[in-house]
GROMACS .gro file of C-alpha atoms in nm:
model
  356
    1MET     CA    1   1.077  -0.917   0.026
    2LEU     CA    2   1.232  -1.115   0.309
    3GLY     CA    3   1.189  -1.460   0.449
    4THR     CA    4   0.994  -1.759   0.328
    5GLU     CA    5   0.701  -1.763   0.089
    6SER     CA    6   0.389  -1.640   0.258
    7SER     CA    7   0.086  -1.863   0.276
    8VAL     CA    8  -0.159  -1.577   0.301
    9LEU     CA    9  -0.240  -1.559  -0.072
   10LEU     CA   10  -0.404  -1.899  -0.067
   11LYS     CA   11  -0.573  -1.823   0.264
   12SER     CA   12  -0.738  -1.529   0.096
   13VAL     CA   13  -0.925  -1.750  -0.149
   14LYS     CA   14  -0.967  -2.090   0.013
   15GLY     CA   15  -0.882  -2.060   0.380
   16PRO     CA   16  -0.687  -2.380   0.457
   17LEU     CA   17  -0.328  -2.435   0.353
   18GLY     CA   18  -0.367  -2.774   0.189
   19PRO     CA   19  -0.308  -2.682  -0.179
   20LEU     CA   20  -0.005  -2.466  -0.099
   21GLN     CA   21   0.141  -2.735   0.120
   22ASN     CA   22   0.098  -2.978  -0.169
   23ALA     CA   23   0.280  -2.733  -0.397
   24ARG     CA   24   0.567  -2.719  -0.149
   25GLN     CA   25   0.579  -3.095  -0.114
   26GLY     CA   26   0.608  -3.119  -0.493
   27ALA     CA   27   0.871  -2.845  -0.516
   28ASP     CA   28   1.115  -3.073  -0.701
   29SER     CA   29   0.858  -3.165  -0.966
   30THR     CA   30   0.962  -2.890  -1.209
   31SER     CA   31   1.297  -2.737  -1.294
   32TRP     CA   32   1.209  -2.383  -1.192
   33LYS     CA   33   1.107  -2.492  -0.843
   34ARG     CA   34   1.428  -2.690  -0.801
   35LEU     CA   35   1.628  -2.387  -0.914
   36LEU     CA   36   1.440  -2.161  -0.675
   37ASP     CA   37   1.500  -2.397  -0.385
   38SER     CA   38   1.872  -2.423  -0.462
   39CYS     CA   39   1.960  -2.053  -0.488
   40TYR     CA   40   2.301  -1.942  -0.363
   41THR     CA   41   2.258  -1.815  -0.007
   42SER     CA   42   2.609  -1.880   0.127
   43LEU     CA   43   2.859  -1.605   0.045
   44PRO     CA   44   3.166  -1.839   0.030
   45ARG     CA   45   2.980  -2.082  -0.198
   46PHE     CA   46   2.866  -1.800  -0.426
   47LEU     CA   47   3.214  -1.642  -0.442
   48LYS     CA   48   3.357  -1.976  -0.543
   49ARG     CA   49   3.089  -2.008  -0.813
   50VAL     CA   50   3.184  -1.671  -0.966
   51GLY     CA   51   3.561  -1.720  -0.928
   52LEU     CA   52   3.617  -1.457  -0.661
   53ASP     CA   53   3.697  -1.673  -0.360
   54HIS     CA   54   4.071  -1.599  -0.382
   55LEU     CA   55   4.063  -1.261  -0.555
   56ALA     CA   56   4.167  -0.950  -0.365
   57CYS     CA   57   3.911  -0.676  -0.436
   58SER     CA   58   3.938  -0.305  -0.373
   59PRO     CA   59   3.794  -0.200  -0.033
   60GLN     CA   60   3.482  -0.055  -0.196
   61LEU     CA   61   3.404  -0.383  -0.373
   62ARG     CA   62   3.518  -0.617  -0.100
   63PRO     CA   63   3.248  -0.877  -0.037
   64GLY     CA   64   3.092  -0.871   0.304
   65GLU     CA   65   2.820  -1.055   0.488
   66PRO     CA   66   2.495  -0.856   0.484
   67ALA     CA   67   2.461  -0.624   0.780
   68ASP     CA   68   2.087  -0.692   0.808
   69ALA     CA   69   1.840  -0.973   0.742
   70PHE     CA   70   1.848  -0.913   0.367
   71GLY     CA   71   2.075  -1.203   0.286
   72LEU     CA   72   2.237  -1.321  -0.034
   73LEU     CA   73   1.999  -1.490  -0.277
   74VAL     CA   74   2.104  -1.569  -0.636
   75PRO     CA   75   1.960  -1.839  -0.865
   76GLU     CA   76   2.194  -2.044  -1.083
   77PRO     CA   77   2.051  -1.916  -1.417
   78PHE     CA   78   2.156  -1.564  -1.316
   79ALA     CA   79   2.489  -1.673  -1.168
   80GLN     CA   80   2.593  -1.845  -1.489
   81ARG     CA   81   2.570  -1.513  -1.677
   82ILE     CA   82   2.826  -1.349  -1.445
   83LYS     CA   83   3.179  -1.330  -1.586
   84PRO     CA   84   3.402  -1.544  -1.361
   85GLY     CA   85   3.676  -1.360  -1.174
   86ASP     CA   86   3.550  -1.011  -1.258
   87PRO     CA   87   3.454  -0.811  -0.946
   88TYR     CA   88   3.326  -0.530  -1.171
   89ASP     CA   89   3.081  -0.748  -1.365
   90PRO     CA   90   2.754  -0.549  -1.387
   91LEU     CA   91   2.540  -0.849  -1.297
   92LEU     CA   92   2.759  -0.939  -1.001
   93ARG     CA   93   2.743  -0.583  -0.871
   94GLN     CA   94   2.365  -0.608  -0.842
   95VAL     CA   95   2.364  -0.911  -0.612
   96LEU     CA   96   2.696  -0.919  -0.422
   97PRO     CA   97   2.679  -0.786  -0.064
   98THR     CA   98   2.968  -0.544   0.001
   99GLU     CA   99   3.101  -0.345   0.294
  100LEU     CA  100   2.943  -0.034   0.144
  101GLU     CA  101   2.603  -0.157   0.259
  102THR     CA  102   2.702  -0.111   0.621
  103ARG     CA  103   2.748   0.265   0.587
  104SER     CA  104   2.478   0.495   0.717
  105VAL     CA  105   2.422   0.775   0.467
  106PRO     CA  106   2.205   1.084   0.535
  107GLY     CA  107   1.892   1.094   0.323
  108PHE     CA  108   1.869   0.714   0.296
  109SER     CA  109   1.612   0.535   0.511
  110HIS     CA  110   1.458   0.196   0.579
  111ASP     CA  111   1.128   0.292   0.416
  112PRO     CA  112   1.213   0.548   0.145
  113LEU     CA  113   0.867   0.537  -0.016
  114GLN     CA  114   0.684   0.553   0.320
  115GLU     CA  115   0.481   0.247   0.227
  116SER     CA  116   0.387   0.171   0.586
  117ALA     CA  117   0.172   0.485   0.584
  118GLN     CA  118   0.002   0.384   0.257
  119ALA     CA  119  -0.115   0.040   0.364
  120ALA     CA  120  -0.490  -0.014   0.359
  121THR     CA  121  -0.403  -0.348   0.517
  122GLY     CA  122  -0.056  -0.487   0.570
  123ALA     CA  123  -0.062  -0.636   0.220
  124ILE     CA  124  -0.270  -0.383   0.024
  125LEU     CA  125  -0.109  -0.050  -0.063
  126ARG     CA  126  -0.303   0.248  -0.199
  127LYS     CA  127  -0.049   0.477  -0.363
  128TYR     CA  128  -0.229   0.619  -0.667
  129PRO     CA  129  -0.596   0.687  -0.754
  130GLY     CA  130  -0.774   0.404  -0.935
  131ARG     CA  131  -0.514   0.144  -0.848
  132CYS     CA  132  -0.407  -0.072  -0.559
  133LEU     CA  133  -0.095  -0.279  -0.508
  134VAL     CA  134  -0.106  -0.625  -0.351
  135LEU     CA  135   0.202  -0.760  -0.175
  136THR     CA  136   0.134  -1.119  -0.273
  137THR     CA  137   0.436  -1.285  -0.115
  138ALA     CA  138   0.744  -1.207   0.089
  139ARG     CA  139   0.967  -1.419  -0.132
  140CYS     CA  140   1.178  -1.328  -0.436
  141ALA     CA  141   1.387  -1.531  -0.679
  142ILE     CA  142   1.685  -1.297  -0.629
  143HIS     CA  143   1.793  -1.033  -0.379
  144CYS     CA  144   1.897  -0.716  -0.560
  145ARG     CA  145   2.115  -0.514  -0.324
  146PHE     CA  146   1.936  -0.189  -0.417
  147CYS     CA  147   1.585  -0.319  -0.345
  148PHE     CA  148   1.372  -0.047  -0.187
  149ARG     CA  149   1.200  -0.304   0.035
  150ARG     CA  150   1.524  -0.466   0.152
  151CYS     CA  151   1.487  -0.329   0.506
  152ARG     CA  152   1.124  -0.424   0.555
  153ASP     CA  153   1.020  -0.760   0.697
  154TYR     CA  154   0.674  -0.861   0.576
  155ARG     CA  155   0.673  -1.208   0.730
  156GLY     CA  156   0.465  -1.123   1.032
  157VAL     CA  157   0.213  -0.921   0.831
  158LEU     CA  158   0.174  -1.149   0.532
  159GLU     CA  159   0.129  -1.459   0.741
  160GLU     CA  160  -0.155  -1.307   0.940
  161PRO     CA  161  -0.455  -1.537   0.884
  162GLY     CA  162  -0.720  -1.389   0.660
  163LEU     CA  163  -0.526  -1.073   0.576
  164LEU     CA  164  -0.566  -1.092   0.199
  165ALA     CA  165  -0.921  -1.217   0.237
  166HIS     CA  166  -0.981  -0.883   0.405
  167GLY     CA  167  -0.785  -0.716   0.124
  168ILE     CA  168  -1.000  -0.880  -0.144
  169ASP     CA  169  -1.305  -0.759   0.045
  170LEU     CA  170  -1.167  -0.404   0.051
  171ILE     CA  171  -1.102  -0.416  -0.325
  172ALA     CA  172  -1.451  -0.550  -0.391
  173LYS     CA  173  -1.612  -0.271  -0.185
  174ASP     CA  174  -1.411   0.014  -0.341
  175SER     CA  175  -1.550   0.075  -0.690
  176SER     CA  176  -1.286   0.344  -0.755
  177ILE     CA  177  -1.023   0.068  -0.797
  178ARG     CA  178  -0.996  -0.026  -1.164
  179GLU     CA  179  -0.651  -0.185  -1.172
  180VAL     CA  180  -0.483  -0.429  -0.934
  181ILE     CA  181  -0.103  -0.454  -0.936
  182LEU     CA  182   0.056  -0.774  -0.805
  183SER     CA  183   0.393  -0.717  -0.640
  184GLY     CA  184   0.585  -0.850  -0.343
  185GLY     CA  185   0.841  -1.004  -0.316
  186ASP     CA  186   0.776  -1.144  -0.660
  187PRO     CA  187   0.434  -1.283  -0.757
  188LEU     CA  188   0.582  -1.532  -1.004
  189VAL     CA  189   0.758  -1.734  -0.734
  190LEU     CA  190   0.410  -1.844  -0.629
  191ASP     CA  191   0.280  -2.172  -0.764
  192THR     CA  192   0.061  -2.137  -1.074
  193ALA     CA  193  -0.231  -2.295  -0.889
  194VAL     CA  194  -0.210  -2.025  -0.622
  195LEU     CA  195  -0.199  -1.750  -0.883
  196THR     CA  196  -0.493  -1.907  -1.065
  197GLU     CA  197  -0.712  -1.905  -0.757
  198PHE     CA  198  -0.623  -1.549  -0.662
  199LEU     CA  199  -0.675  -1.414  -1.016
  200SER     CA  200  -1.008  -1.593  -1.026
  201GLU     CA  201  -1.115  -1.404  -0.714
  202LEU     CA  202  -1.019  -1.073  -0.874
  203ALA     CA  203  -1.203  -1.163  -1.196
  204ARG     CA  204  -1.528  -1.188  -1.000
  205ILE     CA  205  -1.508  -0.818  -0.904
  206ASP     CA  206  -1.694  -0.629  -1.175
  207HIS     CA  207  -1.519  -0.292  -1.134
  208ILE     CA  208  -1.168  -0.439  -1.179
  209LYS     CA  209  -1.077  -0.377  -1.544
  210ARG     CA  210  -0.717  -0.498  -1.564
  211VAL     CA  211  -0.436  -0.664  -1.371
  212ARG     CA  212  -0.068  -0.579  -1.382
  213ILE     CA  213   0.211  -0.807  -1.260
  214HIS     CA  214   0.555  -0.669  -1.174
  215SER     CA  215   0.823  -0.938  -1.177
  216ARG     CA  216   1.196  -0.996  -1.213
  217VAL     CA  217   1.145  -1.372  -1.243
  218PRO     CA  218   1.133  -1.395  -1.627
  219ILE     CA  219   1.477  -1.229  -1.628
  220VAL     CA  220   1.652  -1.407  -1.342
  221LEU     CA  221   1.468  -1.741  -1.351
  222PRO     CA  222   1.323  -1.771  -1.704
  223GLN     CA  223   1.252  -2.142  -1.654
  224ARG     CA  224   0.946  -2.026  -1.456
  225VAL     CA  225   0.778  -1.921  -1.782
  226ASP     CA  226   0.618  -2.244  -1.897
  227GLU     CA  227   0.310  -2.346  -2.093
  228GLN     CA  228   0.095  -2.364  -1.782
  229LEU     CA  229   0.177  -2.006  -1.679
  230VAL     CA  230   0.126  -1.867  -2.030
  231ASN     CA  231  -0.206  -2.049  -2.057
  232LEU     CA  232  -0.316  -1.892  -1.728
  233PHE     CA  233  -0.228  -1.542  -1.847
  234THR     CA  234  -0.384  -1.583  -2.191
  235SER     CA  235  -0.708  -1.741  -2.068
  236TYR     CA  236  -0.761  -1.488  -1.791
  237ARG     CA  237  -1.083  -1.285  -1.826
  238LEU     CA  238  -0.922  -0.946  -1.752
  239PRO     CA  239  -0.650  -0.781  -1.961
  240LEU     CA  240  -0.318  -0.872  -1.799
  241PHE     CA  241   0.002  -0.671  -1.838
  242LEU     CA  242   0.346  -0.797  -1.734
  243VAL     CA  243   0.623  -0.553  -1.636
  244VAL     CA  244   0.966  -0.717  -1.616
  245HIS     CA  245   1.260  -0.565  -1.429
  246THR     CA  246   1.589  -0.576  -1.621
  247ASN     CA  247   1.895  -0.354  -1.580
  248HIS     CA  248   2.165  -0.469  -1.821
  249PRO     CA  249   2.180  -0.633  -2.167
  250LEU     CA  250   2.389  -0.920  -2.030
  251GLU     CA  251   2.081  -1.031  -1.840
  252LEU     CA  252   1.901  -1.111  -2.165
  253ASP     CA  253   2.050  -1.447  -2.261
  254ASP     CA  254   1.891  -1.705  -2.491
  255GLU     CA  255   1.676  -1.862  -2.220
  256VAL     CA  256   1.539  -1.521  -2.117
  257ALA     CA  257   1.467  -1.444  -2.484
  258ARG     CA  258   1.280  -1.776  -2.511
  259ALA     CA  259   1.069  -1.693  -2.206
  260ILE     CA  260   0.983  -1.344  -2.327
  261ARG     CA  261   0.899  -1.465  -2.678
  262GLN     CA  262   0.668  -1.728  -2.529
  263LEU     CA  263   0.483  -1.461  -2.331
  264VAL     CA  264   0.463  -1.211  -2.617
  265SER     CA  265   0.359  -1.476  -2.870
  266GLY     CA  266   0.083  -1.578  -2.632
  267GLY     CA  267  -0.056  -1.225  -2.653
  268ILE     CA  268   0.069  -1.091  -2.319
  269PRO     CA  269   0.174  -0.722  -2.338
  270VAL     CA  270   0.523  -0.705  -2.182
  271LEU     CA  271   0.687  -0.382  -2.067
  272SER     CA  272   1.018  -0.327  -1.893
  273GLN     CA  273   1.145  -0.118  -1.607
  274THR     CA  274   1.508  -0.045  -1.531
  275VAL     CA  275   1.678   0.111  -1.229
  276LEU     CA  276   1.964   0.351  -1.302
  277LEU     CA  277   2.260   0.210  -1.106
  278ARG     CA  278   2.612   0.336  -1.048
  279GLY     CA  279   2.864   0.082  -1.173
  280VAL     CA  280   2.599  -0.121  -1.355
  281ASN     CA  281   2.429   0.082  -1.628
  282ASP     CA  282   2.530   0.446  -1.573
  283LYS     CA  283   2.673   0.477  -1.925
  284VAL     CA  284   2.476   0.531  -2.243
  285GLU     CA  285   2.614   0.223  -2.425
  286PRO     CA  286   2.466  -0.050  -2.202
  287LEU     CA  287   2.133   0.132  -2.186
  288VAL     CA  288   2.111   0.167  -2.565
  289GLU     CA  289   2.199  -0.201  -2.604
  290LEU     CA  290   1.946  -0.302  -2.339
  291PHE     CA  291   1.656  -0.107  -2.487
  292GLU     CA  292   1.732  -0.216  -2.843
  293ARG     CA  293   1.748  -0.578  -2.731
  294LEU     CA  294   1.415  -0.540  -2.554
  295LEU     CA  295   1.260  -0.397  -2.870
  296ASP     CA  296   1.392  -0.695  -3.066
  297LEU     CA  297   1.200  -0.912  -2.819
  298ARG     CA  298   0.888  -0.694  -2.863
  299VAL     CA  299   0.912  -0.554  -2.509
  300VAL     CA  300   0.827  -0.186  -2.463
  301PRO     CA  301   1.078   0.010  -2.246
  302TYR     CA  302   0.848   0.162  -1.984
  303TYR     CA  303   1.036   0.323  -1.694
  304LEU     CA  304   1.394   0.417  -1.614
  305HIS     CA  305   1.383   0.462  -1.236
  306GLN     CA  306   1.592   0.694  -1.027
  307LEU     CA  307   1.719   0.489  -0.732
  308ASP     CA  308   1.486   0.476  -0.433
  309ARG     CA  309   1.698   0.596  -0.142
  310VAL     CA  310   1.692   0.287   0.076
  311GLN     CA  311   1.949   0.241   0.352
  312GLY     CA  312   2.239   0.025   0.230
  313ALA     CA  313   2.214   0.122  -0.138
  314ALA     CA  314   2.367   0.472  -0.146
  315HIS     CA  315   2.669   0.352  -0.346
  316PHE     CA  316   2.437   0.272  -0.638
  317GLU     CA  317   2.298   0.624  -0.668
  318VAL     CA  318   2.343   0.822  -0.989
  319SER     CA  319   2.259   1.191  -0.961
  320VAL     CA  320   1.952   1.323  -1.139
  321GLU     CA  321   2.176   1.559  -1.336
  322GLU     CA  322   2.376   1.264  -1.469
  323GLY     CA  323   2.054   1.076  -1.539
  324LEU     CA  324   1.913   1.363  -1.744
  325LYS     CA  325   2.229   1.374  -1.954
  326LEU     CA  326   2.202   1.001  -2.016
  327VAL     CA  327   1.839   1.033  -2.123
  328ALA     CA  328   1.931   1.314  -2.363
  329ARG     CA  329   2.192   1.088  -2.522
  330LEU     CA  330   1.943   0.802  -2.539
  331ARG     CA  331   1.710   1.025  -2.738
  332GLU     CA  332   1.994   1.093  -2.983
  333SER     CA  333   2.058   0.720  -3.028
  334LEU     CA  334   1.714   0.557  -3.019
  335PRO     CA  335   1.367   0.607  -3.168
  336GLY     CA  336   1.131   0.785  -2.932
  337TYR     CA  337   0.931   0.476  -2.844
  338ALA     CA  338   1.252   0.303  -2.728
  339VAL     CA  339   1.335   0.565  -2.463
  340PRO     CA  340   1.163   0.491  -2.132
  341ARG     CA  341   1.029   0.767  -1.913
  342TYR     CA  342   1.288   0.871  -1.654
  343VAL     CA  343   1.100   0.883  -1.323
  344ARG     CA  344   1.131   0.877  -0.950
  345GLU     CA  345   0.874   0.796  -0.687
  346VAL     CA  346   0.804   1.068  -0.432
  347PRO     CA  347   0.591   0.973  -0.131
  348GLY     CA  348   0.265   1.163  -0.127
  349LEU     CA  349   0.247   1.247  -0.497
  350LYS     CA  350  -0.047   1.108  -0.694
  351ALA     CA  351   0.182   0.993  -0.976
  352LYS     CA  352   0.550   0.926  -1.035
  353GLU     CA  353   0.756   1.238  -1.096
  354ILE     CA  354   0.876   1.247  -1.456
  355LEU     CA  355   1.234   1.369  -1.463
  356GLY     CA  356   1.302   1.356  -1.834
   0.00000   0.00000   0.00000
């Protein structure tokens, strides 16, 4: 989740870094790469962009420099959806570092899902039977302040030469693995050529039946969804499922709708996952609007996640009791297929715990 884009994905399939270096050298050749390279990382610059540089906020919302290495990172397409001058804007709340992050809260930890204990290698996680999760890159297109990997630094692990080559070998030797899930970081910040080579390696493994990609990029940087990416997904030998992370209806502007329609029209099944967040979507109205909007775009609401209890994100937590009441109201307002499963991840369980 932290640091620069790892080079290990390309090492896993070709060894040398040449093609990835060429992709970096051509980073200004497409709009999405320029936008990714020019994300807001300076707090004063970002506050000026959203009209809060001279606004006095309440102590709980007062902006503050991150207390750890998980710095500010916001792309312009997401920033332009934030209402200027409004410290309570639900999109702003997701990305603005505040003083609340510095508080140590009992029950919140640096590794709430105990992923370090689940790693087959540093970049391959075995959480559930029949599946494995590949941490393809350390880089994201946005830093969500509630990210459950915000405290973990994968740079040293992901840049270890040959690590994913070893991971591919492990996947190939374990015939119990039927599905590979690409995560990170965010897989879609990788160059399409890199994704193509890695997916090609997976396609050569006979016992792999499908691939799933989890990404926030189509929501926060929809310019990434272009003809080349859609062609890759639609021409891929294995069934490919895309799960997008979206938390509020204001995230779904016209450009996001264009990107999702392009994916869905290309035949890519798209599902959504949402994190229940205090001060962002902890009321029934924004959730109903979000899930209806997703349905209009032919996206299936998949999961509503209880917050993973990562250190620095306690102020986002909504109690399970409140969450269950919200889900009950969602069922009163939406058709059954529009209500995502309300879940939380418990380390050690063989599946997510369904709460409601």
